[in-house]
Coordinates of C-alpha atoms in Angstrom, one line a residue:
M1 CA -23.2 40.9 12.3
N2 CA -20.8 37.9 13.7
A3 CA -20.7 36.4 10.2
R4 CA -18.9 39.0 9.0
R5 CA -16.6 40.0 10.4
D6 CA -16.1 36.0 10.9
A7 CA -15.4 36.6 7.1
A8 CA -12.7 38.9 7.1
R9 CA -11.2 37.4 9.6
L10 CA -11.2 34.3 8.2
L11 CA -9.7 35.9 4.9
Y12 CA -6.8 37.2 6.7
R13 CA -6.0 34.7 9.1
T14 CA -5.1 32.5 6.2
V15 CA -3.6 34.8 4.2
A16 CA -1.3 35.6 6.8
G17 CA -0.9 32.2 8.3
A18 CA 0.3 30.9 4.3
V19 CA 3.2 33.8 5.0
R20 CA 4.5 33.0 8.2
E21 CA 4.2 29.2 8.3
R22 CA 5.6 29.1 4.6
P23 CA 8.7 32.2 5.5
R24 CA 11.5 31.5 2.9
A25 CA 9.0 31.5 -0.5
A26 CA 6.5 33.6 1.4
A27 CA 10.5 35.6 0.9
A28 CA 10.7 34.9 -2.2
V29 CA 6.8 36.2 -4.0
V30 CA 7.8 39.4 -2.2
G31 CA 12.1 39.2 -3.5
W32 CA 10.0 38.5 -7.5
S33 CA 7.0 41.5 -6.5
L34 CA 8.7 44.0 -5.6
L35 CA 11.5 42.9 -8.7
E36 CA 7.4 43.4 -10.8
A37 CA 5.8 46.6 -9.1
V38 CA 8.9 48.7 -10.4
P39 CA 8.0 49.6 -13.9
T40 CA 4.8 51.7 -11.9
A41 CA 6.6 52.4 -9.0
L42 CA 8.0 54.1 -12.3
F43 CA 5.8 54.6 -14.5
G44 CA 4.9 58.2 -13.5
R45 CA 7.7 59.6 -12.7
A46 CA 9.4 58.8 -16.6
V47 CA 6.2 60.0 -18.3
A48 CA 6.3 63.3 -15.8
Q49 CA 10.0 63.9 -16.4
A50 CA 9.4 63.3 -20.1
T51 CA 6.9 65.4 -20.7
D52 CA 7.9 68.4 -19.5
A53 CA 11.5 67.8 -21.3
F54 CA 9.3 67.4 -24.7
A55 CA 8.7 70.2 -24.1
A56 CA 11.3 72.4 -22.9
G57 CA 13.4 71.4 -26.0
R58 CA 14.9 69.0 -25.2
P59 CA 13.8 65.2 -26.8
A60 CA 16.8 64.1 -25.6
G61 CA 17.0 64.1 -22.1
A62 CA 12.5 63.0 -23.0
A63 CA 14.4 59.4 -24.4
L64 CA 16.6 58.8 -22.0
W65 CA 13.7 58.9 -19.2
L66 CA 11.7 56.7 -22.1
G67 CA 14.7 53.9 -22.1
A68 CA 14.4 53.9 -18.9
L69 CA 10.8 52.8 -18.8
A70 CA 11.7 50.5 -21.0
A71 CA 14.7 48.6 -19.3
A72 CA 11.8 48.8 -15.9
A73 CA 9.8 47.0 -17.7
L74 CA 12.2 44.3 -19.0
A75 CA 12.8 43.6 -15.4
G76 CA 9.6 43.6 -14.8
A77 CA 8.4 40.8 -16.7
A78 CA 11.8 39.0 -15.3
G79 CA 9.8 38.8 -11.9
S80 CA 6.4 38.3 -12.5
R81 CA 8.1 35.6 -14.9
R82 CA 9.9 33.9 -10.7
L83 CA 6.6 34.4 -9.6
Y84 CA 4.3 32.3 -9.8
P85 CA 6.7 29.0 -8.6
A86 CA 7.7 30.5 -5.2
L87 CA 4.0 30.8 -5.1
A88 CA 2.9 27.4 -5.6
G89 CA 5.4 27.4 -1.8
L90 CA 2.4 28.4 -0.7
V91 CA -0.5 26.9 -2.2
E92 CA 0.0 23.9 -2.8
P93 CA 0.9 23.2 0.8
F94 CA -1.7 24.5 2.0
R95 CA -4.6 22.0 -0.5
D96 CA -2.8 18.9 1.4
E97 CA -3.6 20.5 4.8
L98 CA -6.9 20.7 3.8
V99 CA -7.5 17.5 2.7
R100 CA -6.2 15.7 5.3
G101 CA -8.8 18.1 7.3
V102 CA -11.0 17.4 5.5
A103 CA -10.5 13.0 5.6
R104 CA -10.0 13.5 9.9
G105 CA -13.2 15.1 10.0
A106 CA -15.7 12.5 8.2
L107 CA -13.5 10.1 9.7
H108 CA -13.8 11.3 12.6
R109 CA -17.7 11.9 12.4
S110 CA -18.1 8.2 10.7
L111 CA -16.1 6.0 14.3
R112 CA -18.9 8.4 15.7
G113 CA -21.7 6.9 14.4
T114 CA -22.9 9.7 11.9
P115 CA -21.7 9.0 8.2
D116 CA -20.7 11.9 6.3
T117 CA -22.2 12.4 3.4
G118 CA -21.5 15.7 3.0
A119 CA -17.1 15.2 2.9
V120 CA -17.3 14.5 -0.5
A121 CA -18.5 17.3 -1.7
R122 CA -16.0 19.7 0.9
L123 CA -12.4 17.2 -0.9
T124 CA -13.8 17.0 -4.3
H125 CA -15.4 20.8 -5.4
Q126 CA -15.2 22.2 -2.5
V127 CA -10.7 21.9 -1.7
E128 CA -10.3 23.1 -5.5
I129 CA -11.9 26.1 -4.8
V130 CA -10.5 26.7 -1.8
R131 CA -7.1 26.3 -4.2
D132 CA -7.4 27.4 -7.1
T133 CA -8.6 30.8 -4.9
F134 CA -6.5 31.2 -2.4
G135 CA -4.0 30.5 -5.1
G136 CA -5.5 33.3 -6.9
I137 CA -6.4 35.5 -4.0
L138 CA -2.6 34.9 -3.1
V139 CA -2.0 37.1 -7.4
V140 CA -4.8 39.4 -6.4
A141 CA -3.4 40.3 -2.6
R142 CA -0.6 41.2 -4.3
G143 CA -0.3 42.2 -7.0
F144 CA -2.9 45.4 -5.3
V145 CA -0.6 45.3 -2.3
F146 CA 2.4 46.1 -4.2
A147 CA 1.2 48.2 -7.1
A148 CA -1.3 50.1 -5.6
G149 CA 1.8 51.1 -3.0
A150 CA 4.8 50.9 -5.8
A151 CA 2.2 53.7 -7.7
L152 CA 1.5 55.8 -4.4
A153 CA 5.0 56.0 -3.5
G154 CA 5.6 57.5 -7.0
L155 CA 2.8 59.5 -6.7
L156 CA 4.1 61.4 -3.5
S157 CA 8.0 61.6 -5.7
L158 CA 6.2 63.7 -8.2
M159 CA 4.0 66.2 -5.5
P160 CA 3.2 65.4 -2.0
E161 CA 0.3 67.3 -2.8
V162 CA -1.0 65.1 -5.1
A163 CA -0.8 62.3 -3.6
L164 CA -3.1 63.7 -0.1
L165 CA -5.7 63.7 -3.6
V166 CA -6.2 61.1 -3.9
L167 CA -5.8 58.8 -0.5
P168 CA -10.1 59.7 0.1
P169 CA -11.6 58.6 -2.2
L170 CA -9.2 55.6 -2.6
A171 CA -9.7 54.7 0.7
G172 CA -13.7 55.6 1.4
G173 CA -13.7 53.4 -2.2
L174 CA -12.5 50.8 -0.3
L175 CA -14.2 51.1 2.6
L176 CA -17.5 50.1 0.7
F177 CA -16.4 47.7 -1.2
G178 CA -15.0 46.0 2.8
A179 CA -18.4 46.5 3.9
A180 CA -20.2 44.7 1.3
F181 CA -17.5 42.2 1.1
G182 CA -19.1 40.2 4.8
A183 CA -22.5 40.6 4.3
A184 CA -22.0 39.0 0.0
A185 CA -20.3 36.4 2.6
V186 CA -23.4 35.6 3.9
R187 CA -25.2 34.4 1.0
Q188 CA -22.2 32.6 -0.2
R189 CA -22.0 30.3 2.5
A190 CA -26.1 29.6 2.4
L191 CA -25.3 28.5 -1.3
V192 CA -22.6 26.5 -0.6
V193 CA -24.2 24.6 2.4
G194 CA -26.5 24.3 0.0
E195 CA -24.7 22.2 -1.9
E196 CA -23.6 20.1 0.8
E197 CA -27.4 19.6 1.1
I198 CA -28.5 18.4 -2.4
A199 CA -24.7 16.4 -1.7
A200 CA -26.4 14.3 1.3
R201 CA -29.5 14.3 -0.2
T202 CA -28.6 12.6 -3.7
A203 CA -26.3 9.8 -2.4
A204 CA -29.2 8.9 0.1
L205 CA -31.7 9.4 -3.1
A206 CA -29.0 6.9 -5.0
A207 CA -28.7 4.0 -2.1
G208 CA -32.7 3.7 -1.6
L209 CA -33.9 4.5 -5.1
R210 CA -35.8 1.0 -6.2
D211 CA -37.3 0.8 -2.6
V212 CA -38.8 4.5 -2.7
V213 CA -39.9 4.0 -6.7
A214 CA -41.0 0.9 -5.6
C215 CA -43.4 2.4 -2.6
G216 CA -44.5 5.1 -5.1
G217 CA -42.6 7.9 -2.9
E218 CA -41.2 9.5 -6.2
E219 CA -43.1 12.6 -5.6
R220 CA -42.5 13.5 -2.5
V221 CA -38.1 13.3 -2.7
R222 CA -38.0 15.3 -5.9
A223 CA -40.3 17.8 -3.9
D224 CA -37.4 17.4 -0.7
L225 CA -34.5 17.7 -4.1
A226 CA -35.7 20.0 -6.5
A227 CA -36.4 22.9 -2.5
A228 CA -32.7 22.6 -2.1
V229 CA -31.9 23.3 -5.4
D230 CA -35.1 25.5 -4.7
R231 CA -32.6 27.0 -1.9
Q232 CA -29.5 27.0 -3.5
A233 CA -30.6 28.5 -6.9
A234 CA -31.4 31.5 -4.9
A235 CA -28.5 32.4 -3.0
G236 CA -26.6 32.0 -5.5
R237 CA -29.2 35.1 -6.9
A238 CA -28.1 36.8 -3.4
V239 CA -24.3 36.4 -4.4
A240 CA -24.6 37.7 -7.8
R241 CA -26.4 40.8 -6.8
F242 CA -22.6 41.6 -5.0
A243 CA -22.0 42.2 -8.4
A244 CA -23.0 45.8 -7.6
F245 CA -21.8 47.0 -4.9
R246 CA -18.9 46.3 -6.6
A247 CA -19.3 48.5 -9.9
V248 CA -20.3 51.3 -6.9
A249 CA -16.8 51.1 -4.8
L250 CA -15.2 50.4 -8.0
A251 CA -16.1 54.2 -9.2
V252 CA -15.3 55.5 -5.8
S253 CA -11.3 54.5 -5.2
G254 CA -11.2 54.7 -8.6
W255 CA -12.4 57.1 -11.1
L256 CA -12.7 59.5 -8.4
P257 CA -9.4 60.4 -7.9
L258 CA -9.1 60.7 -11.7
L259 CA -11.9 63.3 -10.4
V260 CA -10.8 64.8 -8.5
L261 CA -7.0 65.3 -9.7
L262 CA -8.3 66.4 -12.6
A263 CA -11.0 69.6 -11.3
A264 CA -7.5 70.2 -8.8
A265 CA -4.8 70.6 -12.4
P266 CA -5.8 74.9 -11.3
W267 CA -4.5 74.3 -7.5
L268 CA -1.6 72.2 -8.2
A269 CA -0.8 74.4 -11.1
A270 CA -1.2 77.3 -8.9
R271 CA 1.5 75.3 -5.7
G272 CA 4.2 74.7 -8.4
A273 CA 3.4 71.9 -10.5
T274 CA 4.3 71.7 -13.7
P275 CA 1.8 69.5 -17.0
G276 CA 4.1 67.2 -16.8
T277 CA 2.9 66.4 -13.6
V278 CA -0.4 66.7 -13.5
V279 CA -0.2 63.8 -16.7
G280 CA 2.1 62.3 -14.7
A281 CA -0.8 62.1 -11.9
V282 CA -2.9 60.9 -14.3
A283 CA -0.9 57.9 -16.2
Y284 CA 0.0 57.0 -12.7
V285 CA -3.5 56.1 -11.4
L286 CA -5.0 55.5 -14.1
H287 CA -2.1 53.1 -15.4
G288 CA -0.7 51.7 -11.4
L289 CA -4.5 52.4 -9.1
Q290 CA -6.5 51.8 -11.4
P291 CA -5.5 48.0 -12.5
A292 CA -4.7 47.9 -9.6
L293 CA -8.1 48.3 -7.8
R294 CA -10.1 47.0 -10.6
T295 CA -8.3 43.0 -10.1
L296 CA -8.4 43.7 -6.1
V297 CA -12.7 44.2 -6.3
Q298 CA -13.2 42.0 -9.1
G299 CA -11.2 38.9 -7.8
M300 CA -11.5 38.7 -4.0
G301 CA -15.5 40.0 -4.4
A302 CA -15.3 36.5 -6.7
S303 CA -12.2 34.3 -5.7
G304 CA -12.1 35.6 -2.1
L305 CA -15.9 35.4 -1.6
R306 CA -15.4 31.8 -1.9
L307 CA -12.6 31.5 -0.2
A308 CA -13.8 33.0 2.1
V309 CA -17.1 30.7 3.3
T310 CA -16.0 27.5 2.1
L311 CA -12.3 28.3 3.9
G312 CA -14.4 28.4 6.7
R313 CA -17.4 25.8 5.6
L314 CA -14.5 23.2 5.6
R315 CA -12.8 23.6 8.5
E316 CA -16.3 23.6 10.5
T317 CA -15.8 20.2 9.3
S318 CA -12.6 19.4 9.5
A319 CA -11.6 17.9 13.0
P320 CA -8.6 18.7 14.9
A321 CA -4.9 16.8 14.3
G322 CA -4.4 15.0 17.4
E323 CA -7.6 14.1 18.4
L324 CA -8.0 10.9 15.8
A325 CA -4.7 9.1 16.5
E326 CA -6.2 9.5 20.8
R327 CA -9.3 7.1 20.2
P328 CA -8.8 3.6 20.2
A329 CA -7.8 1.6 17.5
A330 CA -10.4 -1.3 18.1
A331 CA -13.7 -0.6 18.0
P332 CA -15.3 -0.6 22.0
D333 CA -17.3 -3.2 22.9
G334 CA -20.8 -2.9 23.7
G335 CA -20.9 -5.9 25.7
A336 CA -20.0 -10.0 25.2
D337 CA -24.5 -10.4 26.0
A338 CA -24.9 -8.1 22.6
P339 CA -25.9 -9.5 20.6
A340 CA -24.0 -7.7 16.5
V341 CA -27.2 -6.9 15.0
E342 CA -30.5 -6.3 16.5
L343 CA -33.0 -3.7 15.7
R344 CA -36.1 -2.5 18.0
G345 CA -39.4 -1.3 15.8
V346 CA -37.7 0.5 12.7
T347 CA -39.8 2.4 10.5
F348 CA -38.8 3.8 7.8
A349 CA -39.9 5.8 5.0
Y350 CA -38.0 7.8 1.4
G351 CA -40.1 10.9 2.6
D352 CA -43.5 11.8 4.6
R353 CA -46.2 11.3 2.6
A354 CA -44.6 8.2 1.3
R355 CA -45.3 4.1 2.9
A356 CA -42.8 3.0 4.8
V357 CA -40.9 0.9 3.7
I358 CA -39.4 -0.9 7.2
S359 CA -42.6 -0.8 9.5
G360 CA -42.3 -1.4 13.2
L361 CA -39.4 -4.5 12.6
D362 CA -38.0 -6.2 14.9
L363 CA -34.9 -8.5 14.6
I364 CA -31.6 -9.5 16.3
V365 CA -28.8 -11.5 14.8
P366 CA -26.7 -13.6 17.2
R367 CA -23.3 -12.8 17.0
G368 CA -21.8 -15.5 14.6
D369 CA -24.9 -15.9 12.0
H370 CA -25.2 -16.5 8.2
L371 CA -28.1 -14.8 8.2
A372 CA -29.5 -14.0 4.5
V373 CA -32.6 -11.8 3.8
V374 CA -35.3 -12.4 0.5
G375 CA -37.7 -10.9 -1.0
P376 CA -39.4 -9.6 -4.3
S377 CA -37.5 -6.6 -5.5
G378 CA -38.2 -3.6 -4.2
I379 CA -39.7 -4.6 -1.2
G380 CA -37.6 -2.7 1.3
K381 CA -34.1 -5.3 1.4
S382 CA -31.9 -2.6 0.1
T383 CA -33.1 -0.4 2.8
L384 CA -32.6 -2.7 5.3
A385 CA -28.4 -3.4 4.2
A386 CA -28.1 0.5 4.4
L387 CA -30.2 0.2 8.5
I388 CA -28.0 -2.3 9.8
A389 CA -24.7 0.1 8.5
G390 CA -25.5 3.1 9.3
V391 CA -26.3 4.5 6.6
L392 CA -29.9 5.6 6.6
A393 CA -31.4 6.6 10.2
P394 CA -34.6 4.9 10.9
D395 CA -37.5 7.1 11.2
E396 CA -39.1 5.3 13.9
G397 CA -37.0 3.1 16.3
E398 CA -32.9 1.8 17.1
V399 CA -30.1 0.5 15.0
L400 CA -27.9 -1.5 17.5
V401 CA -24.8 -3.3 16.1
E402 CA -22.6 -4.7 18.4
G403 CA -24.6 -3.2 22.0
A404 CA -24.0 0.6 19.4
P405 CA -26.1 2.6 17.4
A406 CA -25.5 1.9 13.6
G407 CA -22.7 3.3 11.4
D408 CA -19.2 2.6 12.8
P409 CA -17.2 1.1 10.3
R410 CA -15.1 -0.6 13.1
R411 CA -18.4 -2.8 13.5
R412 CA -19.8 -3.5 9.5
V413 CA -18.4 -3.5 6.3
L414 CA -21.3 -2.9 3.7
I415 CA -19.9 -4.2 0.3
P416 CA -23.6 -2.8 -2.2
Q417 CA -24.4 -4.1 -5.6
E418 CA -22.7 -1.5 -8.4
A419 CA -18.9 -2.0 -5.6
Y420 CA -16.2 1.0 -5.5
V421 CA -13.1 -0.1 -6.5
F422 CA -10.4 3.4 -7.0
S423 CA -7.5 3.9 -10.0
G424 CA -4.4 2.6 -7.5
S425 CA -2.0 -0.8 -7.1
V426 CA -4.2 -3.8 -6.6
H427 CA -2.8 -4.0 -2.9
E428 CA -4.2 -0.9 -2.1
N429 CA -7.7 -1.2 -3.2
L430 CA -8.1 -4.8 -1.3
T431 CA -6.3 -3.3 2.1
Y432 CA -7.4 -0.3 2.4
Y433 CA -9.8 -1.7 5.2
A434 CA -7.2 -3.1 6.6
P435 CA -3.9 -1.6 5.9
D436 CA -1.5 -2.8 8.1
A437 CA -2.9 -6.4 6.9
S438 CA -0.2 -9.3 6.1
D439 CA 0.9 -10.4 3.1
A440 CA -0.6 -13.5 4.1
D441 CA -3.6 -11.7 5.3
V442 CA -3.7 -10.3 1.2
D443 CA -3.2 -14.3 -0.5
R444 CA -5.7 -16.0 2.4
A445 CA -8.5 -13.5 1.4
V446 CA -7.7 -13.5 -1.9
D447 CA -7.7 -17.2 -2.4
E448 CA -10.2 -17.6 -0.4
V449 CA -12.5 -15.4 -2.3
G450 CA -11.2 -16.6 -5.7
A451 CA -9.9 -14.0 -6.8
T452 CA -6.4 -15.0 -7.7
R453 CA -7.2 -15.0 -11.9
L454 CA -8.5 -12.2 -11.2
V455 CA -5.7 -10.2 -9.5
Q456 CA -2.3 -12.6 -11.7
G457 CA -4.3 -10.9 -14.6
L458 CA -4.1 -7.2 -13.2
G459 CA 0.4 -8.7 -12.0
G460 CA -0.2 -9.4 -9.1
Y461 CA -0.1 -6.4 -5.9
G462 CA 1.6 -4.6 -7.8
G463 CA -0.4 -3.9 -10.0
H464 CA -2.1 -1.2 -10.8
V465 CA -6.2 -0.8 -11.1
D466 CA -7.9 0.7 -13.5
P467 CA -11.7 0.7 -12.9
A468 CA -13.3 1.8 -16.1
A469 CA -11.3 -1.3 -17.8
L470 CA -12.8 -3.2 -15.1
T471 CA -15.6 -5.7 -15.9
E472 CA -18.5 -5.1 -12.7
G473 CA -18.1 -8.8 -11.9
E474 CA -14.7 -8.1 -10.8
R475 CA -14.9 -5.2 -9.4
Q476 CA -17.1 -6.8 -7.2
L477 CA -14.7 -9.3 -7.4
L478 CA -12.0 -6.6 -5.9
A479 CA -14.4 -5.5 -3.0
L480 CA -15.4 -8.6 -2.2
C481 CA -11.0 -9.0 -1.0
R482 CA -11.4 -6.0 0.5
A483 CA -14.4 -6.2 2.5
Y484 CA -12.8 -10.0 3.7
L485 CA -10.2 -8.5 4.7
A486 CA -11.4 -5.6 6.6
P487 CA -11.1 -6.4 11.0
A488 CA -15.7 -5.0 10.9
P489 CA -17.3 -8.2 13.0
V490 CA -20.3 -7.7 10.9
V491 CA -20.7 -7.4 7.2
V492 CA -23.1 -6.3 5.0
L493 CA -24.1 -8.2 1.4
D494 CA -25.9 -6.2 -0.6
E495 CA -26.8 -8.4 -3.2
A496 CA -23.1 -8.2 -3.5
A497 CA -21.8 -11.1 -6.2
Y498 CA -24.4 -10.5 -7.9
R499 CA -22.0 -10.1 -11.5
L500 CA -21.0 -13.5 -10.5
D501 CA -22.2 -16.5 -11.8
A502 CA -23.5 -19.2 -9.3
A503 CA -19.8 -20.7 -8.7
A504 CA -18.7 -17.1 -8.2
E505 CA -21.7 -16.3 -5.8
A506 CA -20.9 -19.8 -3.7
R507 CA -17.8 -19.7 -3.7
A508 CA -17.3 -16.3 -1.9
E509 CA -20.1 -16.8 -0.1
E510 CA -19.1 -19.7 1.1
A511 CA -16.0 -17.7 2.2
F512 CA -17.7 -15.1 4.0
A513 CA -19.6 -18.1 5.9
R514 CA -16.3 -19.2 6.8
R515 CA -15.2 -16.5 8.2
P516 CA -14.9 -15.3 12.1
G517 CA -18.1 -13.0 12.1
T518 CA -21.3 -12.1 11.5
L519 CA -21.9 -13.1 7.9
I520 CA -26.0 -10.4 6.6
V521 CA -26.7 -12.2 2.4
I522 CA -29.6 -10.1 0.6
A523 CA -29.7 -12.9 -1.3
H524 CA -29.7 -12.8 -5.0
R525 CA -30.3 -16.8 -5.9
V526 CA -31.4 -19.1 -4.5
A527 CA -28.4 -21.5 -3.2
S528 CA -27.8 -18.1 -1.2
A529 CA -30.0 -18.8 0.6
A530 CA -30.4 -22.5 1.1
R531 CA -26.0 -22.0 2.3
A532 CA -27.6 -19.5 5.0
R533 CA -27.9 -20.9 8.5
R534 CA -31.2 -18.7 8.7
V535 CA -33.8 -17.5 6.4
L536 CA -35.7 -13.2 6.3
V537 CA -38.6 -13.2 5.1
L538 CA -39.4 -9.7 3.8
D539 CA -43.0 -9.2 1.6
G540 CA -44.3 -5.4 2.5
T541 CA -46.7 -6.1 5.5
R542 CA -44.5 -8.3 7.4
A543 CA -41.3 -9.9 7.9
R544 CA -40.9 -13.7 8.5
L545 CA -37.9 -15.8 10.5
G546 CA -36.6 -19.3 9.8
R547 CA -34.4 -22.1 7.9
H548 CA -34.0 -22.6 4.7
A549 CA -35.5 -25.8 4.9
D550 CA -39.0 -25.0 7.0
L551 CA -40.5 -21.4 5.5
P552 CA -41.5 -23.1 2.7
A553 CA -44.2 -24.8 4.4
V554 CA -45.3 -20.9 5.9
S555 CA -44.5 -18.8 4.2
P556 CA -46.4 -19.0 0.4
L557 CA -44.1 -16.0 -0.2
Y558 CA -40.8 -17.6 0.5
R559 CA -42.4 -21.1 -1.6
D560 CA -43.5 -19.5 -4.4
L561 CA -40.0 -16.9 -4.3
A562 CA -38.1 -20.4 -4.3
G563 CA -40.1 -22.4 -7.3
H564 CA -39.5 -19.3 -8.8
W565 CA -35.6 -19.1 -8.4
E566 CA -35.1 -22.7 -9.2
A567 CA -37.0 -22.5 -11.9
G568 CA -34.5 -19.7 -13.5

């Protein structure tokens, strides 16, 4: 019951808050809405007067009333034309506020070591739902208030008894709709949360797809994802059933007043109502109240329901505006003696019944170390990188980065095999992790990583980046420069130079090795392991740690891998 009341309250507070915060735009909406409602207010009155005038043999008087109605229609059209720019003054600032709230919430959880994979669904889909539906709700609610108000005022002007006959069924239908709206909000929330769950599961699956396939976990992962999809489908069917209640509410509030009027016509005539009065009252119901009610019930039952629930979910997951600003800009140190990375008995599997990809792994990476991770494809190297970065959470054990739980983006930066660049300037892409980087810092990063020619070809730092127009290697180079500039002390490269040639890969890795901090490389070539200070070999049953020169003597797998790489 609380969830039902909360949905209605949130919807009311959202609309009322937007009106209070932008009084000038709200005043413009009210003014143009009043002008738009003029034809509705005059319609039934003009029909009544014209009907009585025709019945009394006064066609000129009837023509005057119909002419006045035509002039009112022109005025209403002018109001409608000016109305939508005024509504935009309420909607667009509201959308910007939502985007800021979602971003603050995602950053807030990331800074606390809890990556928010559901934020993508909220930012790319749910915010747009709220923006579109909020605009639609303003149109619907405003239209109903002014159209229904104009029709009721017209009914009162015809004959007060007519308005008293119409009001009870109108109010009853609206109350029925309001009661059903709250119940549907609970089911709509389940639909929205299910959407986020599917997005989070898909992100986790994409991060370790190779390891899932290599370890035979496809069926378990498929079953878990299918169960989440089935739950969301069931929630969608429950929301769809709400349409039946909308139809009942519309029948009570929209059609029952018409039947009451027709049934009460003799009683109204006995109290002095003319035929024109009855016809005019019917016109107000059919052409004033019914269209406004239909728009309200259908709009609020679909768009309003999505708005109330989706907006509630966005606000649940947003951080207060001042909360991020109060946090320190730099990550607090976990202690001078804490290693850069530490894994304590870490076990991870993609599903309860799947074979563990990482099993009971203990690992210490000292600060300033350069570690290469090698092993056959699908053995768990990318899973290890995701665990260190905090993208995945271990089933057992603990992962620490500089003495704190993994996942804090201030402590580590991860560059995967398929790096992400976005549409914007070259400078924006390079300084995404370090917005305060100086020009000298950016120049040094571009030169060290070997991206000078690429940056020049894109038109310099002010040039525009079109991700679709770049090769995979070019996208990787930009992402490597971005990671080099990042203030995070731990860098994890998950075959990040895979798309580069051997010389470009060597230059990039040597640049990161010279960079202050700790470097962990998921190796793609034997040269990456040879450049590293230490090498971790994963073979599916145990892990060996040593130097490149020593490992061939103690690890047959590493000897075979090195021989295969060198032969290739």
